[in-house]
JSON list of C-alpha atoms in Angstrom, two decimals:
[
{"chain": "A", "resi": 232, "resn": "UNK", "atom": "CA", "xyz": [-11.71, -1.52, -0.60]},
{"chain": "A", "resi": 233, "resn": "UNK", "atom": "CA", "xyz": [-10.00, -5.26, 0.06]},
{"chain": "A", "resi": 234, "resn": "UNK", "atom": "CA", "xyz": [-7.22, -5.40, 2.13]},
{"chain": "A", "resi": 235, "resn": "UNK", "atom": "CA", "xyz": [-4.83, -8.36, 1.15]},
{"chain": "A", "resi": 236, "resn": "UNK", "atom": "CA", "xyz": [-1.81, -9.37, 3.02]},
{"chain": "A", "resi": 237, "resn": "UNK", "atom": "CA", "xyz": [1.22, -10.09, 0.61]},
{"chain": "A", "resi": 238, "resn": "UNK", "atom": "CA", "xyz": [3.87, -12.73, 1.03]},
{"chain": "A", "resi": 239, "resn": "UNK", "atom": "CA", "xyz": [6.72, -13.44, -1.80]},
{"chain": "A", "resi": 240, "resn": "UNK", "atom": "CA", "xyz": [4.63, -15.76, -3.84]},
{"chain": "A", "resi": 241, "resn": "UNK", "atom": "CA", "xyz": [1.57, -13.90, -4.28]},
{"chain": "A", "resi": 242, "resn": "UNK", "atom": "CA", "xyz": [2.78, -9.93, -4.57]},
{"chain": "A", "resi": 243, "resn": "UNK", "atom": "CA", "xyz": [3.01, -9.44, -8.22]},
{"chain": "A", "resi": 244, "resn": "UNK", "atom": "CA", "xyz": [-0.28, -11.14, -8.45]},
{"chain": "A", "resi": 245, "resn": "UNK", "atom": "CA", "xyz": [-1.82, -8.61, -5.92]},
{"chain": "A", "resi": 246, "resn": "UNK", "atom": "CA", "xyz": [-0.49, -5.94, -7.88]},
{"chain": "A", "resi": 247, "resn": "UNK", "atom": "CA", "xyz": [-1.23, -6.51, -11.17]},
{"chain": "A", "resi": 248, "resn": "UNK", "atom": "CA", "xyz": [-4.84, -5.48, -11.86]},
{"chain": "A", "resi": 249, "resn": "UNK", "atom": "CA", "xyz": [-6.69, -2.09, -10.82]},
{"chain": "A", "resi": 250, "resn": "UNK", "atom": "CA", "xyz": [-5.62, 0.50, -8.28]},
{"chain": "A", "resi": 251, "resn": "UNK", "atom": "CA", "xyz": [-3.44, -0.88, -5.62]},
{"chain": "A", "resi": 252, "resn": "UNK", "atom": "CA", "xyz": [-1.98, 0.70, -2.50]},
{"chain": "A", "resi": 253, "resn": "UNK", "atom": "CA", "xyz": [0.89, -1.11, -1.01]},
{"chain": "A", "resi": 254, "resn": "UNK", "atom": "CA", "xyz": [1.59, -0.39, 2.55]},
{"chain": "A", "resi": 255, "resn": "UNK", "atom": "CA", "xyz": [5.12, -1.94, 3.74]},
{"chain": "A", "resi": 256, "resn": "UNK", "atom": "CA", "xyz": [5.13, -1.94, 7.41]},
{"chain": "A", "resi": 257, "resn": "UNK", "atom": "CA", "xyz": [6.50, -3.77, 10.60]},
{"chain": "A", "resi": 258, "resn": "UNK", "atom": "CA", "xyz": [4.48, -4.59, 13.61]},
{"chain": "A", "resi": 259, "resn": "UNK", "atom": "CA", "xyz": [6.43, -2.52, 16.00]},
{"chain": "A", "resi": 260, "resn": "UNK", "atom": "CA", "xyz": [6.15, 0.60, 14.18]},
{"chain": "A", "resi": 261, "resn": "UNK", "atom": "CA", "xyz": [3.96, 3.46, 15.71]},
{"chain": "A", "resi": 262, "resn": "UNK", "atom": "CA", "xyz": [3.22, 5.37, 12.32]},
{"chain": "A", "resi": 263, "resn": "UNK", "atom": "CA", "xyz": [2.91, 1.88, 10.18]},
{"chain": "A", "resi": 264, "resn": "UNK", "atom": "CA", "xyz": [0.07, 1.27, 12.94]},
{"chain": "A", "resi": 265, "resn": "UNK", "atom": "CA", "xyz": [-1.55, 4.99, 12.12]},
{"chain": "A", "resi": 266, "resn": "UNK", "atom": "CA", "xyz": [-1.25, 4.46, 8.63]},
{"chain": "A", "resi": 267, "resn": "UNK", "atom": "CA", "xyz": [-3.24, 1.23, 8.72]},
{"chain": "A", "resi": 268, "resn": "UNK", "atom": "CA", "xyz": [-6.06, 2.59, 10.49]},
{"chain": "A", "resi": 269, "resn": "UNK", "atom": "CA", "xyz": [-6.24, 5.50, 8.21]},
{"chain": "A", "resi": 270, "resn": "UNK", "atom": "CA", "xyz": [-6.32, 2.98, 5.11]},
{"chain": "A", "resi": 271, "resn": "UNK", "atom": "CA", "xyz": [-8.82, 0.84, 7.07]},
{"chain": "A", "resi": 272, "resn": "UNK", "atom": "CA", "xyz": [-11.43, 3.76, 7.65]},
{"chain": "A", "resi": 273, "resn": "UNK", "atom": "CA", "xyz": [-10.87, 4.63, 3.87]},
{"chain": "A", "resi": 274, "resn": "UNK", "atom": "CA", "xyz": [-12.21, 1.20, 2.81]},
{"chain": "A", "resi": 275, "resn": "UNK", "atom": "CA", "xyz": [-15.43, 2.22, 2.64]},
{"chain": "A", "resi": 276, "resn": "UNK", "atom": "CA", "xyz": [-15.09, 5.75, 0.64]},
{"chain": "A", "resi": 277, "resn": "UNK", "atom": "CA", "xyz": [-13.12, 4.09, -1.94]},
{"chain": "A", "resi": 278, "resn": "UNK", "atom": "CA", "xyz": [-14.45, 0.59, -2.87]},
{"chain": "A", "resi": 279, "resn": "UNK", "atom": "CA", "xyz": [-12.73, 0.56, -6.00]},
{"chain": "A", "resi": 280, "resn": "UNK", "atom": "CA", "xyz": [-8.96, 0.66, -4.49]},
{"chain": "A", "resi": 281, "resn": "UNK", "atom": "CA", "xyz": [-7.09, -2.36, -3.22]},
{"chain": "A", "resi": 282, "resn": "UNK", "atom": "CA", "xyz": [-5.16, -2.24, -0.32]},
{"chain": "A", "resi": 283, "resn": "UNK", "atom": "CA", "xyz": [-1.69, -4.77, 0.11]},
{"chain": "A", "resi": 284, "resn": "UNK", "atom": "CA", "xyz": [-0.14, -5.00, 3.33]},
{"chain": "A", "resi": 285, "resn": "UNK", "atom": "CA", "xyz": [3.85, -6.28, 3.62]},
{"chain": "A", "resi": 286, "resn": "UNK", "atom": "CA", "xyz": [4.95, -7.03, 6.64]},
{"chain": "A", "resi": 287, "resn": "UNK", "atom": "CA", "xyz": [8.96, -6.99, 6.07]},
{"chain": "A", "resi": 288, "resn": "UNK", "atom": "CA", "xyz": [9.67, -8.72, 9.44]},
{"chain": "A", "resi": 289, "resn": "UNK", "atom": "CA", "xyz": [7.82, -11.64, 8.11]},
{"chain": "A", "resi": 290, "resn": "UNK", "atom": "CA", "xyz": [8.85, -11.28, 4.18]},
{"chain": "A", "resi": 291, "resn": "UNK", "atom": "CA", "xyz": [12.18, -9.59, 4.35]},
{"chain": "A", "resi": 292, "resn": "UNK", "atom": "CA", "xyz": [12.66, -10.72, 0.81]},
{"chain": "A", "resi": 293, "resn": "UNK", "atom": "CA", "xyz": [10.17, -8.16, -0.52]},
{"chain": "A", "resi": 294, "resn": "UNK", "atom": "CA", "xyz": [11.45, -5.55, 1.55]},
{"chain": "A", "resi": 295, "resn": "UNK", "atom": "CA", "xyz": [15.03, -6.53, 0.02]},
{"chain": "A", "resi": 296, "resn": "UNK", "atom": "CA", "xyz": [13.43, -6.80, -3.52]},
{"chain": "A", "resi": 297, "resn": "UNK", "atom": "CA", "xyz": [11.96, -3.29, -3.32]},
{"chain": "A", "resi": 298, "resn": "UNK", "atom": "CA", "xyz": [14.64, -1.72, -1.32]},
{"chain": "A", "resi": 299, "resn": "UNK", "atom": "CA", "xyz": [12.54, -0.63, 1.82]},
{"chain": "A", "resi": 300, "resn": "UNK", "atom": "CA", "xyz": [14.82, 1.54, 3.79]},
{"chain": "A", "resi": 301, "resn": "UNK", "atom": "CA", "xyz": [12.40, 2.59, 6.54]},
{"chain": "A", "resi": 302, "resn": "UNK", "atom": "CA", "xyz": [8.55, 1.88, 7.09]},
{"chain": "A", "resi": 303, "resn": "UNK", "atom": "CA", "xyz": [6.28, 2.72, 6.77]},
{"chain": "A", "resi": 304, "resn": "UNK", "atom": "CA", "xyz": [6.56, 2.95, 2.78]},
{"chain": "A", "resi": 305, "resn": "UNK", "atom": "CA", "xyz": [3.84, 3.15, 0.59]},
{"chain": "A", "resi": 306, "resn": "UNK", "atom": "CA", "xyz": [3.81, 2.29, -3.05]},
{"chain": "A", "resi": 307, "resn": "UNK", "atom": "CA", "xyz": [1.00, 3.30, -5.60]},
{"chain": "A", "resi": 308, "resn": "UNK", "atom": "CA", "xyz": [0.26, 0.75, -8.59]},
{"chain": "A", "resi": 309, "resn": "UNK", "atom": "CA", "xyz": [-2.42, 1.39, -11.32]},
{"chain": "A", "resi": 310, "resn": "UNK", "atom": "CA", "xyz": [-3.03, -2.08, -13.61]},
{"chain": "A", "resi": 311, "resn": "UNK", "atom": "CA", "xyz": [0.50, -3.08, -12.58]},
{"chain": "A", "resi": 312, "resn": "UNK", "atom": "CA", "xyz": [2.34, -0.16, -13.11]},
{"chain": "A", "resi": 313, "resn": "UNK", "atom": "CA", "xyz": [3.95, 1.38, -9.99]},
{"chain": "A", "resi": 314, "resn": "UNK", "atom": "CA", "xyz": [3.07, 5.12, -10.24]},
{"chain": "A", "resi": 315, "resn": "UNK", "atom": "CA", "xyz": [5.00, 6.52, -6.71]},
{"chain": "A", "resi": 316, "resn": "UNK", "atom": "CA", "xyz": [6.24, 5.33, -3.71]},
{"chain": "A", "resi": 317, "resn": "UNK", "atom": "CA", "xyz": [5.91, 7.55, -0.40]},
{"chain": "A", "resi": 318, "resn": "UNK", "atom": "CA", "xyz": [8.45, 7.27, 2.35]},
{"chain": "A", "resi": 319, "resn": "UNK", "atom": "CA", "xyz": [6.90, 7.50, 5.96]},
{"chain": "A", "resi": 320, "resn": "UNK", "atom": "CA", "xyz": [3.29, 8.30, 7.33]},
{"chain": "A", "resi": 321, "resn": "UNK", "atom": "CA", "xyz": [0.60, 10.07, 5.18]},
{"chain": "A", "resi": 322, "resn": "UNK", "atom": "CA", "xyz": [-2.69, 11.33, 5.87]},
{"chain": "A", "resi": 323, "resn": "UNK", "atom": "CA", "xyz": [-5.95, 10.49, 4.48]},
{"chain": "A", "resi": 324, "resn": "UNK", "atom": "CA", "xyz": [-5.72, 13.51, 2.16]},
{"chain": "A", "resi": 325, "resn": "UNK", "atom": "CA", "xyz": [-2.50, 12.61, 1.07]},
{"chain": "A", "resi": 326, "resn": "UNK", "atom": "CA", "xyz": [-3.58, 9.37, -0.40]},
{"chain": "A", "resi": 327, "resn": "UNK", "atom": "CA", "xyz": [-6.72, 11.19, -2.15]},
{"chain": "A", "resi": 328, "resn": "UNK", "atom": "CA", "xyz": [-4.56, 13.20, -3.95]},
{"chain": "A", "resi": 329, "resn": "UNK", "atom": "CA", "xyz": [-2.61, 10.20, -4.95]},
{"chain": "A", "resi": 330, "resn": "UNK", "atom": "CA", "xyz": [-6.01, 8.04, -5.79]},
{"chain": "A", "resi": 331, "resn": "UNK", "atom": "CA", "xyz": [-7.18, 11.03, -7.82]},
{"chain": "A", "resi": 332, "resn": "UNK", "atom": "CA", "xyz": [-4.03, 11.64, -9.56]},
{"chain": "A", "resi": 333, "resn": "UNK", "atom": "CA", "xyz": [-3.29, 8.20, -10.63]},
{"chain": "A", "resi": 334, "resn": "UNK", "atom": "CA", "xyz": [-6.64, 6.67, -10.74]},
{"chain": "A", "resi": 335, "resn": "UNK", "atom": "CA", "xyz": [-8.75, 9.51, -12.04]},
{"chain": "A", "resi": 336, "resn": "UNK", "atom": "CA", "xyz": [-5.78, 11.34, -13.97]}
]
């Protein structure tokens, strides 16, 4: 699992291939920090998953483009196709369920 940081220019490229989890966050959001730790811990168990992090304070254009109203907001992509958006803190088992549904399913 690779962790990449998106900006206005590289977002589309980062989500184009493979299974991607996009984490929209801000640095002052406590649930965002908790989710970030969960995703970092999952890196070793799911090496085929790519994590893309988007700081909407630094890149408000992306926040506007995807109508991010609250953080954390998580988007799941498979080969460039957006599969689902979840608003709020997710636990590891919930993330694993999404991986199972959209990567294996």
